[in-house]
mmCIF file of C-alpha atoms in Angstrom:
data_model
loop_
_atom_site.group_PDB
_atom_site.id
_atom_site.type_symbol
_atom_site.label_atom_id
_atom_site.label_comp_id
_atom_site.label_asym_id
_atom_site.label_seq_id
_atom_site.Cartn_x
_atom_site.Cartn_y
_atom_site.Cartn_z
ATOM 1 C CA UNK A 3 -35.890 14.482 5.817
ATOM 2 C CA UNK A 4 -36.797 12.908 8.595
ATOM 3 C CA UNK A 5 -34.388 15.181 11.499
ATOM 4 C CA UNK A 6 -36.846 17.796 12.676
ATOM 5 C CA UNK A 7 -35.747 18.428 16.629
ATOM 6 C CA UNK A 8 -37.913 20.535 18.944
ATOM 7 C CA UNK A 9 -36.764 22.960 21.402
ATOM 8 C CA UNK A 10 -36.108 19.414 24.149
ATOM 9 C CA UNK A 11 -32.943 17.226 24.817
ATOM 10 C CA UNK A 12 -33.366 14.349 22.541
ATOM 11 C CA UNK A 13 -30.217 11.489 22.140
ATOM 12 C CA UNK A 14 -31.984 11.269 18.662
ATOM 13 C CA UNK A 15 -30.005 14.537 17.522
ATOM 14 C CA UNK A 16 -26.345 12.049 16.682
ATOM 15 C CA UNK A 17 -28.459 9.290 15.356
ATOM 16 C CA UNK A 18 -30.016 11.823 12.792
ATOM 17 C CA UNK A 19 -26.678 13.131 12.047
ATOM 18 C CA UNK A 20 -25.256 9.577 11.787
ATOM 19 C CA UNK A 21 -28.325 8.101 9.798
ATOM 20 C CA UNK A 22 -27.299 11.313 7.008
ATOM 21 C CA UNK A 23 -30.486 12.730 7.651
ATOM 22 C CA UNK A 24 -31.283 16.376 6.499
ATOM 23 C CA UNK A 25 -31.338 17.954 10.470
ATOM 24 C CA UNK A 26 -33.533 20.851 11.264
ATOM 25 C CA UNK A 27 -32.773 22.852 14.415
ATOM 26 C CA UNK A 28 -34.003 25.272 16.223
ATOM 27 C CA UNK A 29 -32.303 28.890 15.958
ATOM 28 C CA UNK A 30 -31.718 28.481 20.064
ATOM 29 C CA UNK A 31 -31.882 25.067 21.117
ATOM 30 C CA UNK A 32 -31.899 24.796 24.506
ATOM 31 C CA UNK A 33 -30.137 21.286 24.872
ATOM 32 C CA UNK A 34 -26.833 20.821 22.635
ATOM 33 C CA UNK A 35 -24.414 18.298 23.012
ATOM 34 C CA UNK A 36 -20.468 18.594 23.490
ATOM 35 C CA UNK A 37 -19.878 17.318 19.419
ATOM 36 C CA UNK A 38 -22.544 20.072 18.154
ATOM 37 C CA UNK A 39 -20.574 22.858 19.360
ATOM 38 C CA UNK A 40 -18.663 22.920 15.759
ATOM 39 C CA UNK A 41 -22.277 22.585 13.826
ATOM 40 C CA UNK A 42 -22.668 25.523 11.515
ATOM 41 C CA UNK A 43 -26.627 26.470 10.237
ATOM 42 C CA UNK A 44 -26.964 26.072 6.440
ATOM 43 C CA UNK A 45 -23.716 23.747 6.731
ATOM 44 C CA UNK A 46 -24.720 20.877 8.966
ATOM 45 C CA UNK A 47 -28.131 21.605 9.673
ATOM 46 C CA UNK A 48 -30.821 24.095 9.024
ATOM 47 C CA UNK A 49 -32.337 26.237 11.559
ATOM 48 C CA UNK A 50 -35.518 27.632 12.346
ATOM 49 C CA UNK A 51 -37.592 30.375 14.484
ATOM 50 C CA UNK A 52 -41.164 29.319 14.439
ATOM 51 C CA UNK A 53 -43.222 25.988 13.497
ATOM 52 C CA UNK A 54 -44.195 28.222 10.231
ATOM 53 C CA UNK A 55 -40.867 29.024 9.296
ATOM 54 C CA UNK A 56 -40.183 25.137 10.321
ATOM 55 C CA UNK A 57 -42.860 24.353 7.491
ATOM 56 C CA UNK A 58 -41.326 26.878 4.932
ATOM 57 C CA UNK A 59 -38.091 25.277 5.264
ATOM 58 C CA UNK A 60 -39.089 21.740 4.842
ATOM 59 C CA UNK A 61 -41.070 22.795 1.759
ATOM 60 C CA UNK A 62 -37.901 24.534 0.224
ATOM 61 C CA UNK A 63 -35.477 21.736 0.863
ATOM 62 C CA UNK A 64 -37.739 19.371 -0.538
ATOM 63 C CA UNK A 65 -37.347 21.444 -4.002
ATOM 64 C CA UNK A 66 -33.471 21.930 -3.031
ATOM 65 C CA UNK A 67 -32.615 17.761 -3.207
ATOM 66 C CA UNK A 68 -28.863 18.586 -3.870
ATOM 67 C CA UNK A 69 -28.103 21.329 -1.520
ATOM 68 C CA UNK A 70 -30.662 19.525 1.243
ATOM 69 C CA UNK A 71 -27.685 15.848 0.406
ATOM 70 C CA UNK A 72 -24.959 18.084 0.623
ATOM 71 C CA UNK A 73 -25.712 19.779 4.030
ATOM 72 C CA UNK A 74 -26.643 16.007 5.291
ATOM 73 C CA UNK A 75 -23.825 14.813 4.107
ATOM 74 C CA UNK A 76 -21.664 17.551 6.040
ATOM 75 C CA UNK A 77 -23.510 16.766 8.976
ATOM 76 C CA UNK A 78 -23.051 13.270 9.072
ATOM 77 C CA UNK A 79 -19.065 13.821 8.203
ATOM 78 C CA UNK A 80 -19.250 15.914 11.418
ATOM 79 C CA UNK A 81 -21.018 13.346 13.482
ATOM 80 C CA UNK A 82 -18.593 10.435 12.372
ATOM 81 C CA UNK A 83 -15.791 12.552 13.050
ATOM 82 C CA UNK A 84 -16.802 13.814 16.372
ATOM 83 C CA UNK A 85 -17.252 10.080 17.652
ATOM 84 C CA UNK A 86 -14.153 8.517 15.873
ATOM 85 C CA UNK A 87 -12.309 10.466 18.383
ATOM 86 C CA UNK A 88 -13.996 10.718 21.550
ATOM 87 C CA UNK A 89 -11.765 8.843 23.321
ATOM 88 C CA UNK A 90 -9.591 11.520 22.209
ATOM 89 C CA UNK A 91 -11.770 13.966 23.431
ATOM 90 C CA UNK A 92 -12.494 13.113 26.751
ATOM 91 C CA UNK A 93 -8.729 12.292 27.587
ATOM 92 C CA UNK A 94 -7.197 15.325 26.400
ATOM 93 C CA UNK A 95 -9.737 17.180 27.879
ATOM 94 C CA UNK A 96 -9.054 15.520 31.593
ATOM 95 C CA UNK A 97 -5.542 15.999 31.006
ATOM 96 C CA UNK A 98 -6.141 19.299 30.506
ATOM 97 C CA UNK A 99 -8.242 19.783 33.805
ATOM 98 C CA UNK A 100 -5.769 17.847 35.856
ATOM 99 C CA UNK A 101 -3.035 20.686 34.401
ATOM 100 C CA UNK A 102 -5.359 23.414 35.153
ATOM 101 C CA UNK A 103 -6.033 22.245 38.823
ATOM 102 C CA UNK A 104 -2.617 20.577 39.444
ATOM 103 C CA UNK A 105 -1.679 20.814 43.376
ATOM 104 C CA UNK A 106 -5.548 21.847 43.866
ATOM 105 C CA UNK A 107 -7.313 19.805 46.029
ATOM 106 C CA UNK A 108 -10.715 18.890 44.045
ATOM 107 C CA UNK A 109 -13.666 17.915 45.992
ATOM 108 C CA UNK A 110 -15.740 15.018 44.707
ATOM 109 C CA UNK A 111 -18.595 13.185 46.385
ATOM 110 C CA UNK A 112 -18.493 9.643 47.336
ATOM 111 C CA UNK A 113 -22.125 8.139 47.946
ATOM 112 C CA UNK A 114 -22.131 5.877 51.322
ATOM 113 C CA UNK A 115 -25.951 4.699 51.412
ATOM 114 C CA UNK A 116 -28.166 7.171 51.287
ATOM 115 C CA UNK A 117 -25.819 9.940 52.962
ATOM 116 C CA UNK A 118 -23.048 11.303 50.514
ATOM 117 C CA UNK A 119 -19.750 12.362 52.268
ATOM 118 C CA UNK A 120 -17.286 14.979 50.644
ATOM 119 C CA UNK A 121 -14.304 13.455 49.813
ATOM 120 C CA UNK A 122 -10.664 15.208 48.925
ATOM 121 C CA UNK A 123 -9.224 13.342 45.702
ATOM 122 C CA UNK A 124 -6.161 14.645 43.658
ATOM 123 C CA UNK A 125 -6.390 13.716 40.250
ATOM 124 C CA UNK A 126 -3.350 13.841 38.048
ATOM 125 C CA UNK A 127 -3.390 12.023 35.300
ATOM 126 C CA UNK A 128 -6.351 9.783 33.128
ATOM 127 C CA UNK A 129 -4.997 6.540 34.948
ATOM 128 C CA UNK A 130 -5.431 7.855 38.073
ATOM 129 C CA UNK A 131 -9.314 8.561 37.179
ATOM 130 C CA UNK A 132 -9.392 5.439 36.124
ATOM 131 C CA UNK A 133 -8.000 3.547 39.731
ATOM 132 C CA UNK A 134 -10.531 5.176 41.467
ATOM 133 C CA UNK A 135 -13.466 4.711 38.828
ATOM 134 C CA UNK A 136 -12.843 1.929 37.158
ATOM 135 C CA UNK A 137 -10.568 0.961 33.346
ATOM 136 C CA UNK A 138 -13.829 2.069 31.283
ATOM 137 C CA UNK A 139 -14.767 5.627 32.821
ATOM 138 C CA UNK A 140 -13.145 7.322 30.071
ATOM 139 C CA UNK A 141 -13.221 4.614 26.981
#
C-alpha cells in the first residue's frame, strides 16, 4: 500500500496504478490526469477527506487484504488500458477537433527568439499536425 497521493500534481499517480498498488486519493484532487477521468472511488482507488480519515483508511484496508487486491487490481487494469491506447486517444481526439473547427482559422504561436509571433495554421487532419510538428507529436 504504498499509493498515498496528496492534494499536488505528481507523475507518480500512473506508476502507482501501473505498479498494482492499492491508490489512495484525495476526495478533490486538484491535479488529475486525462486517463483518471474514468477512475471510480472504492473501484480503482480509495478516497479520502482529511489526513485522519487518510489514517482510518489505511488501517481498514490493511485488515481488508482481498477487497484492498481487488480494487488494485481494477486500477491497474484501468491504467494498462488507458495507455495501450493512447495513440488512440490522442488521434481521435485531434480528429475530432479538426471536425469541430473545420474552415476555422486556429491561431497558434510560433516562437522566433525571444519574441513569439501569432501565426494562422489550418489543421485538418493528424498528418497535417504532424508536417508542421514533426512524425512523433502525436505517437
Amino acid at each position: 500500500m504504498n499509493g498515498i497521493l496528496q492534494n499536488s500534481y505528481s507523475s507518480a499517480l500512473k506508476w502507482k496504478f501501473l505498479c498494482g498498488s492499492l491508490v489512495f486519493l484525495p476526495d478533490d484532487p486538484f491535479f488529475l490526469e486525462w486517463w483518471t477521468v474514468g477512475a471510480k472511488p472504492f473501484q480503482h482507488y480509495i478516497p479520502y477527506n482529511s489526513p485522519a480519515q487518510l489514517e482510518d483508511r489505511v488501517l481498514e484496508y490493511q485488515t481488508k487484504l482481498d477487497e484492498a487486491a481487488k480494487i488494485a487490481k481494477a486500477g491497474y487494469d484501468l491504467a494498462v488500458t488507458a495507455f495501450n491506447n493512447v495513440y488512440t486517444y490522442a488521434e481521435d481526439h485531434l480528429l475530432h477537433y479538426a471536425r469541430a473547427t473545420e474552415g476555422k482559422q486556429n491561431r497558434c504561436c510560433k516562437s522566433r527568439g525571444r519574441r513569439r509571433e501569432q501565426v494562422v495554421t489550418e489543421f485538418k487532419t493528424l498528418q497535417d499536425l504532424q508536417k508542421e510538428y514533426g512524425p512523433s507529436v502525436c505517437v
